[in-house]
Every structure is written in structure tokens, then in C-alpha cells.
PDB file of C-alpha atoms in Angstrom:
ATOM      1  CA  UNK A  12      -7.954   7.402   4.706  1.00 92.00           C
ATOM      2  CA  UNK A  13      -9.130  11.209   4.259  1.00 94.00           C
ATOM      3  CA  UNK A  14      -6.642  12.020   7.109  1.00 95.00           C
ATOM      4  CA  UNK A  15      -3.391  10.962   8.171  1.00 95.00           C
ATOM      5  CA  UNK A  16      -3.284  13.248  10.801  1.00 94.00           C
ATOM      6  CA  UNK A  17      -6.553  11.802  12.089  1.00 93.00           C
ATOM      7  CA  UNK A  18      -5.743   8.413  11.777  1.00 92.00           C
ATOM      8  CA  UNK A  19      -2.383   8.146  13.481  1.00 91.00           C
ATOM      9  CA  UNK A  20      -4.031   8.992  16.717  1.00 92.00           C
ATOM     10  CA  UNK A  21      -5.488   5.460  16.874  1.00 90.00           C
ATOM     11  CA  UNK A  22      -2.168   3.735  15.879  1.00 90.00           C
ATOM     12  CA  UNK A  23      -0.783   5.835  18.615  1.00 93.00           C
ATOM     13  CA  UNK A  24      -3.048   4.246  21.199  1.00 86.00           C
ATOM     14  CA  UNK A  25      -1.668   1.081  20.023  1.00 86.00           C
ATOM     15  CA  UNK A  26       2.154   2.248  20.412  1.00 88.00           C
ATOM     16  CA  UNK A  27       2.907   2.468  16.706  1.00 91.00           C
ATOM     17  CA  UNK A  28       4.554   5.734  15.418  1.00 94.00           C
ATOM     18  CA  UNK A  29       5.088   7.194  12.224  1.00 95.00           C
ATOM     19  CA  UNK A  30       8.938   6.326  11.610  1.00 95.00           C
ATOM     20  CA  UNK A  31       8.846   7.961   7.890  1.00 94.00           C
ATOM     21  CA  UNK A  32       6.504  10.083   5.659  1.00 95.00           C
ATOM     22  CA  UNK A  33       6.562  11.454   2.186  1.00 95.00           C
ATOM     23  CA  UNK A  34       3.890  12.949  -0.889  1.00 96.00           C
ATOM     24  CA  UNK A  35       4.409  11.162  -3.755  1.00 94.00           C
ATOM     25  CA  UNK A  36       3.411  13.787  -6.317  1.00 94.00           C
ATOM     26  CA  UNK A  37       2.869  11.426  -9.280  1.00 92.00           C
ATOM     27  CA  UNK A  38       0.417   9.377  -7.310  1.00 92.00           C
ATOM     28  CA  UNK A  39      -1.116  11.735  -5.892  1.00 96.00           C
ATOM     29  CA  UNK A  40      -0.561  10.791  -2.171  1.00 96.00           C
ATOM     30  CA  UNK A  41       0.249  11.360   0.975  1.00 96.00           C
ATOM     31  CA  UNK A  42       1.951   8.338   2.753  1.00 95.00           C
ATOM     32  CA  UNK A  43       2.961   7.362   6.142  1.00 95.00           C
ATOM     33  CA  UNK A  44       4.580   4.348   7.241  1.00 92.00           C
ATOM     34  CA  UNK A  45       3.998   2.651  10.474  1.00 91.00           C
ATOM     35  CA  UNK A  46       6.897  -0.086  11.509  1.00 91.00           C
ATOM     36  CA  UNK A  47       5.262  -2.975  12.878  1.00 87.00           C
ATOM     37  CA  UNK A  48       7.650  -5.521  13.873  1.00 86.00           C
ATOM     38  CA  UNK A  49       9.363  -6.776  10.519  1.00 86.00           C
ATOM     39  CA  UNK A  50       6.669  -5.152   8.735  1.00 87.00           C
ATOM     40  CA  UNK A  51       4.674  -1.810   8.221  1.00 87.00           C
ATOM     41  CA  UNK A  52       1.895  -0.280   8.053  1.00 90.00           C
ATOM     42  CA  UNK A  53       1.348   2.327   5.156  1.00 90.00           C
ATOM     43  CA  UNK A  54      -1.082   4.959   5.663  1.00 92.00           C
ATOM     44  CA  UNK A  55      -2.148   6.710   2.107  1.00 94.00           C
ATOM     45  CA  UNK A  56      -4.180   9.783   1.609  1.00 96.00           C
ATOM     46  CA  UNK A  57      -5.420  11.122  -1.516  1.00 97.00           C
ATOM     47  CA  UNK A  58      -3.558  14.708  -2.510  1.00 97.00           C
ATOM     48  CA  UNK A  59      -6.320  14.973  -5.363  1.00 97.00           C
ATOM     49  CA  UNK A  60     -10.226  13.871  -5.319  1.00 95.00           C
ATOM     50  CA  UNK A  61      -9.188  12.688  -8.856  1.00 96.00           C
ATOM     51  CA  UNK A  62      -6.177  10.587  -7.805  1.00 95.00           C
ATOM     52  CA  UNK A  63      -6.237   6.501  -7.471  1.00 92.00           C
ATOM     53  CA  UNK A  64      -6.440   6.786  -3.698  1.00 94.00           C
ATOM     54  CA  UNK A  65      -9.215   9.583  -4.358  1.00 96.00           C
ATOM     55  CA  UNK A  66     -11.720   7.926  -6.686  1.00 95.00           C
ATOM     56  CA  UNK A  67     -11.208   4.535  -4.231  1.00 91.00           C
ATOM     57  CA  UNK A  68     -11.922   6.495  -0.907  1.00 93.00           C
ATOM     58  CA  UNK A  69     -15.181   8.712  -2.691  1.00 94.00           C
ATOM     59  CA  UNK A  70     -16.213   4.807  -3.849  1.00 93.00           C
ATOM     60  CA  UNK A  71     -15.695   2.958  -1.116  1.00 90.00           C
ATOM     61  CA  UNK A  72     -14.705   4.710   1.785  1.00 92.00           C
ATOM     62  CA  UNK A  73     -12.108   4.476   4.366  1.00 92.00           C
ATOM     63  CA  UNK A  74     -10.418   0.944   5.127  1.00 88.00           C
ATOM     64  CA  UNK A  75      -7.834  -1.364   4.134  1.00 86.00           C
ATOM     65  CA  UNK A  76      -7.276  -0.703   0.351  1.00 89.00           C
ATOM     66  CA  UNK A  77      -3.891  -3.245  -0.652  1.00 91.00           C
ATOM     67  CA  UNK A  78      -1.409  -5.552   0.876  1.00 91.00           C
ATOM     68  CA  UNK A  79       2.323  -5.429  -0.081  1.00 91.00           C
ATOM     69  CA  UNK A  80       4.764  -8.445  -0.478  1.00 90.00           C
ATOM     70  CA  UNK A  81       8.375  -7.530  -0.665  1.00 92.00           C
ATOM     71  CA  UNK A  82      10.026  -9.474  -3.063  1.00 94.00           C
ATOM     72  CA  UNK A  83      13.895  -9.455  -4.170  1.00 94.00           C
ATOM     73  CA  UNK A  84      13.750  -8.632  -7.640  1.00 96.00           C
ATOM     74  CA  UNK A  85      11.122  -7.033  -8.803  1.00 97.00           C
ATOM     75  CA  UNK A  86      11.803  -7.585 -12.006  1.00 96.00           C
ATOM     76  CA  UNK A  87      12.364 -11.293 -12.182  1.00 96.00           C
ATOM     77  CA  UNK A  88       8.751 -11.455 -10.375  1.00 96.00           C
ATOM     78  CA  UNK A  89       6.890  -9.690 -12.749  1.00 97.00           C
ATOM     79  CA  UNK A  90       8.095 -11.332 -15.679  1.00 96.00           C
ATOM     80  CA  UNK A  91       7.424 -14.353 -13.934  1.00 96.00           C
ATOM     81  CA  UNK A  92       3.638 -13.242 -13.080  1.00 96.00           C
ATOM     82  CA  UNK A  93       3.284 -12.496 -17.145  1.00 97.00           C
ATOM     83  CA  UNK A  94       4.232 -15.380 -17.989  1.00 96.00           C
ATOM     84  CA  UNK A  95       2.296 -17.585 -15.895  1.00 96.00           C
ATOM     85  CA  UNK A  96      -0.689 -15.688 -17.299  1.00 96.00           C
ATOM     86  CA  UNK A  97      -1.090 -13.543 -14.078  1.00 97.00           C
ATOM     87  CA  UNK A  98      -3.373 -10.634 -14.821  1.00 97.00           C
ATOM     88  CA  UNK A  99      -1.717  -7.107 -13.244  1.00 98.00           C
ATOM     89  CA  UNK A 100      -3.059  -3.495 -13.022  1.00 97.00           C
ATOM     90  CA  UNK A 101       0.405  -2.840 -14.297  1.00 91.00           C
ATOM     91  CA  UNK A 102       2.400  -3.405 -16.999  1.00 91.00           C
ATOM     92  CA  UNK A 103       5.867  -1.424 -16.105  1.00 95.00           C
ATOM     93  CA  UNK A 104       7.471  -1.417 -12.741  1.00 97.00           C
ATOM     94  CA  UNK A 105       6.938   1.827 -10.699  1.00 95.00           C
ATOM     95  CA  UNK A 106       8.689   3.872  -8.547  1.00 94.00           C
ATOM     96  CA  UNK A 107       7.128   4.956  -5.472  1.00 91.00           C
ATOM     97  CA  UNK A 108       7.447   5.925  -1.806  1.00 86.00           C
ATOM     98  CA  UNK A 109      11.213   5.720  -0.366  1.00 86.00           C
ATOM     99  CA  UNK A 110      12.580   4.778  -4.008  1.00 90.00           C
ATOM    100  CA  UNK A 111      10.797   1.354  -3.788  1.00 92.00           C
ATOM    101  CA  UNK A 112      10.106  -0.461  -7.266  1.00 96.00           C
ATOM    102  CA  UNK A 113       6.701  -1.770  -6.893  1.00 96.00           C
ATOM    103  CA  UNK A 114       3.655  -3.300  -9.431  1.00 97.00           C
ATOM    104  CA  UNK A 115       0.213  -3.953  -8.827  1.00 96.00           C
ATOM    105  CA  UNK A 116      -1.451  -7.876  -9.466  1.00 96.00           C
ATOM    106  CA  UNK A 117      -5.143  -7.404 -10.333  1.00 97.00           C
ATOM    107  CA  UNK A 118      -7.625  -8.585  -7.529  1.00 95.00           C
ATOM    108  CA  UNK A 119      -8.890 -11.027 -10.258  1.00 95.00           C
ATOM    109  CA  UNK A 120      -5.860 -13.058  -9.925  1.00 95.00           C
ATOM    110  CA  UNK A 121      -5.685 -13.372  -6.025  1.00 92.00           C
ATOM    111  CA  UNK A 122      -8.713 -13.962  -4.842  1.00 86.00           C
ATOM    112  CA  UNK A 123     -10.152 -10.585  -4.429  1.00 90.00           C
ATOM    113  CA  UNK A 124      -7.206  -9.248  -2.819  1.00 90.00           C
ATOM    114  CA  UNK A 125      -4.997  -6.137  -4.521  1.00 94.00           C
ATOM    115  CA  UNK A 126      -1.317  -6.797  -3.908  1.00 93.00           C
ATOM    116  CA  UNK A 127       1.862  -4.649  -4.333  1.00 94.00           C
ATOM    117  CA  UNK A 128       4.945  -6.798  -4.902  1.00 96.00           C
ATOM    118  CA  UNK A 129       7.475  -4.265  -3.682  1.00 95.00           C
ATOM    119  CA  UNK A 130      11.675  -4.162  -3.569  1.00 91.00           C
ATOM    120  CA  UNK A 131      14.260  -2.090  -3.805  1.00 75.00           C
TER     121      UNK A 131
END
């Protein structure tokens, strides 16, 4: 979204608060995470027109951009993905917002969808 402070105000409505937020410089991004039951909702905004979130919001506007499965290792599920031929965006586990170890699968491989397989 182009603004988190904008679009909290509708979760808001709904009851949801924002229990935890945090720039992650080296992604460029603002997030802001939403509990939702034994889930969340993460709110990103770009820090940089240039950034991933940037270049995806300038392309194709505001919306639902990724869902995230958390997984407990990491690790053991992306070696797993590789070798069943499973085509990801990345190629190293990450570290992103609140410490979590996360890698991207490729939409090609889920049906159009981009997912985050996320743990600790």
C-alpha cells in the first residue's frame, strides 16, 4: 500500500490493531503486522520507488501482493521445494521482519499465487 498510516484506519473499523511494526532497511519497507486470530495480517509499504514493494505498487497498484505459510524449518522446506523441481524467486533463505527466515516460491509454481514460507 502507499500508506500504512492510511490503511490502518480501515482495519481499525474492523477491530484489528497494529500489535508490531518495523522498516526493514534492506528491503526497502515499511511493515505492519495486524494479529488476526492465529494469523496476521502484514501491511508493507515501499521506503524507495525503486524497492520490490515499489516497482510492484507503480505496476500494479495497491492490493494483496503475497501470502505467507509458516513452516518449521525453513531450511528443510526449501531444500525440499529444490528438489522436487519447485521454481523460487529465491535461492538463499532471508532474514526479514521480527528476525523471521523466510523465501519466496515463484507464482509459476502455485498457481499464480506468490508465497512466503516463513519460520523462525
Amino acid at each position: 500500500m502507499k500508506s500504512i498510516a492510511e490503511a490502518k484506519k480501515f482495519y481499525e473499523t474492523l477491530g484489528l490493531h497494529i500489535e508490531h511494526e518495523e522498516t526493514v532497511e534492506h528491503e526497502q519497507v515499511k511493515t505492519a503486522m495486524l494479529p488476526l486470530g492465529e494469523t496476521r495480517i502484514e501491511l508493507l509499504e515501499p521506503t524507495a520507488e525503486d524497492s520490490v514493494i515499489g516497482k510492484y505498487l507503480n505496476k500494479r497498484g495497491e492490493g494483496l501482493h503475497h501470502i505467507a505459510v509458516q513452516v518449521a524449518d525453513v531450511d528443510a522446506a526449501m531444500a525440499a521445494m529444490q528438489t522436487a523441481g519447485v521454481r523460487l524467486v529465491n535461492e538463499v533463505v532471508k532474514v526479514g521482519a521480527g528476525g523471521h527466515r523466510y523465501f519466496f516460491v515463484h507464482p509459476a509454481s502455485t498457481g499464480g499465487v506468490l508465497v512466503e514460507i516463513v519460520g523462525e
